[in-house]
PDB file of C-alpha atoms in Angstrom:
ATOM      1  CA  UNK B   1       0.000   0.000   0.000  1.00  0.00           C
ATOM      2  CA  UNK B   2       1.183   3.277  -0.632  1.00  0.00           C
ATOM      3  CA  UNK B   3       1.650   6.454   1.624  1.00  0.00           C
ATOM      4  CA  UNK B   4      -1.100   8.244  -0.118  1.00  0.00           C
ATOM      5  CA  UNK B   5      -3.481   5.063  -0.134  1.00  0.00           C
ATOM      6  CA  UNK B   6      -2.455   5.374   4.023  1.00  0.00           C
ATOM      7  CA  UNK B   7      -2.953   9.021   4.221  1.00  0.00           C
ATOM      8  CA  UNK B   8      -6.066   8.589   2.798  1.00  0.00           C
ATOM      9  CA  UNK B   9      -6.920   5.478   5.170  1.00  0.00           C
ATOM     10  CA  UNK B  10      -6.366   8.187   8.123  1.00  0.00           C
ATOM     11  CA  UNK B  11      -8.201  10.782   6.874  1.00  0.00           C
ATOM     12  CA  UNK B  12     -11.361   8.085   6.373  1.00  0.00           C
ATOM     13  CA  UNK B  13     -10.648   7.348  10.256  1.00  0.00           C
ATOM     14  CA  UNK B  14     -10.273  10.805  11.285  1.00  0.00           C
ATOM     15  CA  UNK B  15     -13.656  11.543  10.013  1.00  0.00           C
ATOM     16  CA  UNK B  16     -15.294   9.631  12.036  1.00  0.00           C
ATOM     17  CA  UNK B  17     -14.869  11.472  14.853  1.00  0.00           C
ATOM     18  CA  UNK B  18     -16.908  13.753  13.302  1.00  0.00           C
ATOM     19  CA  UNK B  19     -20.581  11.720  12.871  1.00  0.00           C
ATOM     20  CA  UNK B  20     -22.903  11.978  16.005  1.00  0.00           C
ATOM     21  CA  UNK B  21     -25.304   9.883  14.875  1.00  0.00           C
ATOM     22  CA  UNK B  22     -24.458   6.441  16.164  1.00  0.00           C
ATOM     23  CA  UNK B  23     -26.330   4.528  13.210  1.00  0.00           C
ATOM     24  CA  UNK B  24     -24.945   6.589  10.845  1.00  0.00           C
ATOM     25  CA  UNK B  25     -21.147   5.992  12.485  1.00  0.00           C
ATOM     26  CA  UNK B  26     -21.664   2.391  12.530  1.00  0.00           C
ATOM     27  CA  UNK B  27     -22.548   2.537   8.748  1.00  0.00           C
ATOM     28  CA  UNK B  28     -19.507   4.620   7.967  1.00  0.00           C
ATOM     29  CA  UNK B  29     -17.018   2.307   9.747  1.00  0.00           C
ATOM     30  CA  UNK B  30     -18.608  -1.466   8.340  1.00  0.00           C
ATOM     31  CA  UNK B  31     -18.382   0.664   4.708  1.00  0.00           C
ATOM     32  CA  UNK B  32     -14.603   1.760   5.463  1.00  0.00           C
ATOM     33  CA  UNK B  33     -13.346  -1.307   6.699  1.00  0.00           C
ATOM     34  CA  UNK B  34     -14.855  -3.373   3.823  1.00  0.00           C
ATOM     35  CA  UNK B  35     -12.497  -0.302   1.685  1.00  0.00           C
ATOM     36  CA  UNK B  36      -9.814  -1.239   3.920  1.00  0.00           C
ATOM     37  CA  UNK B  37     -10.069  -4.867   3.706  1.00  0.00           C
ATOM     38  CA  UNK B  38      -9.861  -4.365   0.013  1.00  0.00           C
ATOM     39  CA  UNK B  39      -7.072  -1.952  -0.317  1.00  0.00           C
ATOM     40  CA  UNK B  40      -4.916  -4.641   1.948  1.00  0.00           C
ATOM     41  CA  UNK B  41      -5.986  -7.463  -0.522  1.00  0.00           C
ATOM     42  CA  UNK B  42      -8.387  -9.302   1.827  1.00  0.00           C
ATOM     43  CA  UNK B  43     -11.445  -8.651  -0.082  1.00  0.00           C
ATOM     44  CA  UNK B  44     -11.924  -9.080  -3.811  1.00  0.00           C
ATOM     45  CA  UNK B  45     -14.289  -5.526  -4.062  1.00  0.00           C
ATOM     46  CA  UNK B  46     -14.349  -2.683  -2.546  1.00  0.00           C
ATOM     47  CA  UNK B  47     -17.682  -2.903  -2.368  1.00  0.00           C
ATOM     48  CA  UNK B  48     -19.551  -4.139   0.820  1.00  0.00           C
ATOM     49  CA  UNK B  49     -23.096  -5.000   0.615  1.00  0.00           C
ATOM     50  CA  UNK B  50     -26.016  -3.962   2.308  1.00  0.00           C
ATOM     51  CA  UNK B  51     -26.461  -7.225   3.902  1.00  0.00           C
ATOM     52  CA  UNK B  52     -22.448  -6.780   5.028  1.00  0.00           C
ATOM     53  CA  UNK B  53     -23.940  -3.723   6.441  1.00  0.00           C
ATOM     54  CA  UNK B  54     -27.695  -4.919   8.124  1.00  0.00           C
ATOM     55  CA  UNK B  55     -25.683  -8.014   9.575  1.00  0.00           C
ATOM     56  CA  UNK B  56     -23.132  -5.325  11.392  1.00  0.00           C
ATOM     57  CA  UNK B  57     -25.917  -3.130  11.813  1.00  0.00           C
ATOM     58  CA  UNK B  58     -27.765  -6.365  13.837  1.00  0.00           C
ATOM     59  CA  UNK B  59     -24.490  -7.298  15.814  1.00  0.00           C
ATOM     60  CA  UNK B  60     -24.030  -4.057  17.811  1.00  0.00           C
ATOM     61  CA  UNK B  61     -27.508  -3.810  18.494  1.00  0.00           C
ATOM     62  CA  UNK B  62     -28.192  -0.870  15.830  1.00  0.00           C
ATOM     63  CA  UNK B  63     -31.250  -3.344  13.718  1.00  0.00           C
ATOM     64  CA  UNK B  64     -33.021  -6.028  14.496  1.00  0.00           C
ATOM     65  CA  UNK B  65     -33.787  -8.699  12.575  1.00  0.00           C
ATOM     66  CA  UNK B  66     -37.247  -9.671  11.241  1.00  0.00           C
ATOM     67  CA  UNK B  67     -39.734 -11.862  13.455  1.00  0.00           C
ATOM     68  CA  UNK B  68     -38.623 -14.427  10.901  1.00  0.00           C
ATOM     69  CA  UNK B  69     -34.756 -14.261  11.291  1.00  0.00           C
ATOM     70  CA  UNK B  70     -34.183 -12.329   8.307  1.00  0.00           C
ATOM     71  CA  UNK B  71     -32.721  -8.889   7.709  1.00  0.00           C
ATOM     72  CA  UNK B  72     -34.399  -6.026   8.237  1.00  0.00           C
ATOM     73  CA  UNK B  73     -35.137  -3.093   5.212  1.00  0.00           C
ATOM     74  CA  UNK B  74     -32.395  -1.655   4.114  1.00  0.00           C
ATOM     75  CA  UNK B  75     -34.485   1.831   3.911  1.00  0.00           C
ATOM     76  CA  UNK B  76     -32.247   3.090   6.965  1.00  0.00           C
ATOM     77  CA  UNK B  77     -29.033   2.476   5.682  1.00  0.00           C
ATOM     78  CA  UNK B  78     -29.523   4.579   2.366  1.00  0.00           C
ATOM     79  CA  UNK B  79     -30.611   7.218   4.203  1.00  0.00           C
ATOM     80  CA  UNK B  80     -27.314   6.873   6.386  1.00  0.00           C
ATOM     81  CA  UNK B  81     -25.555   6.814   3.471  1.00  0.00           C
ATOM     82  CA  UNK B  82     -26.875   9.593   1.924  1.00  0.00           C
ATOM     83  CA  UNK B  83     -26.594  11.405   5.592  1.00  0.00           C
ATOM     84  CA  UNK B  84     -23.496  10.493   5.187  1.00  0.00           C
ATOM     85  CA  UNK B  85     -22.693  11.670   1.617  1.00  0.00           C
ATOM     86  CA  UNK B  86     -24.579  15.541   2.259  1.00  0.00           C
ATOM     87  CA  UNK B  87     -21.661  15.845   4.979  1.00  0.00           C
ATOM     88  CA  UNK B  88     -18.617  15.785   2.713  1.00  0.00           C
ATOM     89  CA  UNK B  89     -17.889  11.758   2.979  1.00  0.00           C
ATOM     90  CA  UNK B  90     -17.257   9.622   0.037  1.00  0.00           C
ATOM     91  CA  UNK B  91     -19.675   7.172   0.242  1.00  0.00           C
ATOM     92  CA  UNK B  92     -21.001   5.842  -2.812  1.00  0.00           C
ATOM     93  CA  UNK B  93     -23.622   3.780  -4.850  1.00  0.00           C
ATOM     94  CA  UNK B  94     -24.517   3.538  -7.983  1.00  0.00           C
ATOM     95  CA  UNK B  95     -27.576   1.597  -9.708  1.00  0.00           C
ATOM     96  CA  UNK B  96     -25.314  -1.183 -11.222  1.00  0.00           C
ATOM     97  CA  UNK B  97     -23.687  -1.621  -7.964  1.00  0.00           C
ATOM     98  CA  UNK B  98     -23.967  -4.627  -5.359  1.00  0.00           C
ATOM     99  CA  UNK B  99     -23.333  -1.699  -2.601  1.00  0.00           C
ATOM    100  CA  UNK B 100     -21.376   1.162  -1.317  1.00  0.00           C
ATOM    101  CA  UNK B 101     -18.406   1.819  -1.264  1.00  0.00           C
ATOM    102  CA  UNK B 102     -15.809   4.771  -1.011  1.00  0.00           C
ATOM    103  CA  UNK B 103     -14.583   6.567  -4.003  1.00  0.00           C
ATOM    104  CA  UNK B 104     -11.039   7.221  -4.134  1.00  0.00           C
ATOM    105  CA  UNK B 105     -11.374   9.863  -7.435  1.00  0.00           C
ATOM    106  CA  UNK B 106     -13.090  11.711  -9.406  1.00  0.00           C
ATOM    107  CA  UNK B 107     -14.131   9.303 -11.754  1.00  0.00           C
ATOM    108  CA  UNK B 108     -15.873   7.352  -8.706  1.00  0.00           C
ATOM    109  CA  UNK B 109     -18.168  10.215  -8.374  1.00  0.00           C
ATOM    110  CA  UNK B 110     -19.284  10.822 -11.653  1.00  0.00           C
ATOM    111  CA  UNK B 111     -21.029   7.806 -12.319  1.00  0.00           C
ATOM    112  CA  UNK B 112     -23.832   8.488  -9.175  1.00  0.00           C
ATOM    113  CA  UNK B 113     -23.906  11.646  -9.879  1.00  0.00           C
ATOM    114  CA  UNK B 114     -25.101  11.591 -13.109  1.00  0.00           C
ATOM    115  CA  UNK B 115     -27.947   8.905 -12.054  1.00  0.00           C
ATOM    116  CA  UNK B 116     -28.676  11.194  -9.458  1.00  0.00           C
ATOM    117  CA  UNK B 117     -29.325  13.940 -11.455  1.00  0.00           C
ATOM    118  CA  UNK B 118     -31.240  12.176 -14.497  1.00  0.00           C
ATOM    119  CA  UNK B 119     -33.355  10.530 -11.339  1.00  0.00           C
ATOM    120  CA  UNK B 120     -34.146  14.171 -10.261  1.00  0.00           C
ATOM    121  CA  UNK B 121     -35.057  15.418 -13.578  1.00  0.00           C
ATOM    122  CA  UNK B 122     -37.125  12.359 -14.194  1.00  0.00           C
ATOM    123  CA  UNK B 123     -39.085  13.316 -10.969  1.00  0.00           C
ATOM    124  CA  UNK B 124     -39.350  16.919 -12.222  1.00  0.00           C
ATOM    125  CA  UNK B 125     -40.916  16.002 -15.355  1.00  0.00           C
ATOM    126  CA  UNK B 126     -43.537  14.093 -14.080  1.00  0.00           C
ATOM    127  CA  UNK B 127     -44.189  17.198 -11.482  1.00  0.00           C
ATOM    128  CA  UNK B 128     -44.941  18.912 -15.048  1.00  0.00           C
ATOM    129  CA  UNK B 129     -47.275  16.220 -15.647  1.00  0.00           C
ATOM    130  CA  UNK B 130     -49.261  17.457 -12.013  1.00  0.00           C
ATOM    131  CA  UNK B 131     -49.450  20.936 -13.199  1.00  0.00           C
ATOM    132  CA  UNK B 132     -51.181  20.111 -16.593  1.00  0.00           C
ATOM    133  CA  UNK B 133     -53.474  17.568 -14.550  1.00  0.00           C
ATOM    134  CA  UNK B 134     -54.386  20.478 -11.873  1.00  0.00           C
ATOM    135  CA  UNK B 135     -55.235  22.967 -15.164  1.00  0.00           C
ATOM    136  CA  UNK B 136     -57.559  20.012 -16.113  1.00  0.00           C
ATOM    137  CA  UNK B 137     -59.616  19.831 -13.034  1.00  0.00           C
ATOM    138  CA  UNK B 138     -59.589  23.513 -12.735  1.00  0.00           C
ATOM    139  CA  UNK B 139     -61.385  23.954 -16.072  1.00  0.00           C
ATOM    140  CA  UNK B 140     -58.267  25.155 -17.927  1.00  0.00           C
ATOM    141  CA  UNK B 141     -58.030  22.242 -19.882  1.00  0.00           C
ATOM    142  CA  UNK B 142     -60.186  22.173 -23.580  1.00  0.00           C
ATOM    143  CA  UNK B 143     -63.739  21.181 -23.527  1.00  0.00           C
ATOM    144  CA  UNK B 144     -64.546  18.541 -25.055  1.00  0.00           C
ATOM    145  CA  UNK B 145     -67.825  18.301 -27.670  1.00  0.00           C
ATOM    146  CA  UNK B 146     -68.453  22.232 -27.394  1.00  0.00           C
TER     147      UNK B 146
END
């Protein structure tokens, strides 16, 4: 490993320090050391699953499992991540992804953001759709067979 790959290990660490939410932490750390495990050739991927995650999440008392024995939804740990992600920390997803995972450049960014942003403009172009509906029902729409 080299002494930027360790710098950057340290900084990942440091930041820690810095998340007050313990849910949120405990994401954040199972997510690092699974980027950790990787970088020291433990793991085949960087990336660590969301059932990596839940089962951590279930061992330190953070989620409970289902009446069943199964996970629980991962709804709470996306909104960690994205928690997570608003303050500055590089954790990432993308659609074609098996997980998170932190991005170590540039490049590693691009691809979420993107989906992000054709998600949002997806969402905004069906909100058009709700404003030609509303002129409908408000009699602004054309009469039909007048």
């Amino acid at each position: 490993m080299t002494d930027k790959d360790m710098n950057f290990l340290k900084e990942l660490a440091w930041k820690v320090d810095g998340i007050k939410d313990d849910f949120q932490r405990a994401v954040y750390y199972r997510i690092c050391i699974g980027f950790q495990r990787w970088k020291l050739g433990k793991s085949k991927s960087k990336f660590v699953t969301k059932e990596q995650i839940l089962e951590y999440l279930c061992r330190k008392g953070l989620a409970s499992r289902r009446a069943d024995g199964s996970l629980p939804d991962d709804r709470k740990v996306r909104e960690a991540a994205r928690e997570l992600l608003k303050q500055g920390l590089p954790i990432m997803a993308t659609a074609k992804s098996k997980g998170y995972f932190i991005a170590e450049t540039l490049a590693e960014i691009d691809r979420p953001q993107r989906e992000n942003k054709a998600r949002a403009t997806a969402i905004l172009a069906v909100d058009k759709g709700y404003e030609k509906v509303r002129a409908l029902l408000s009699g602004q729409g054309r009469i039909f067979g007048a």
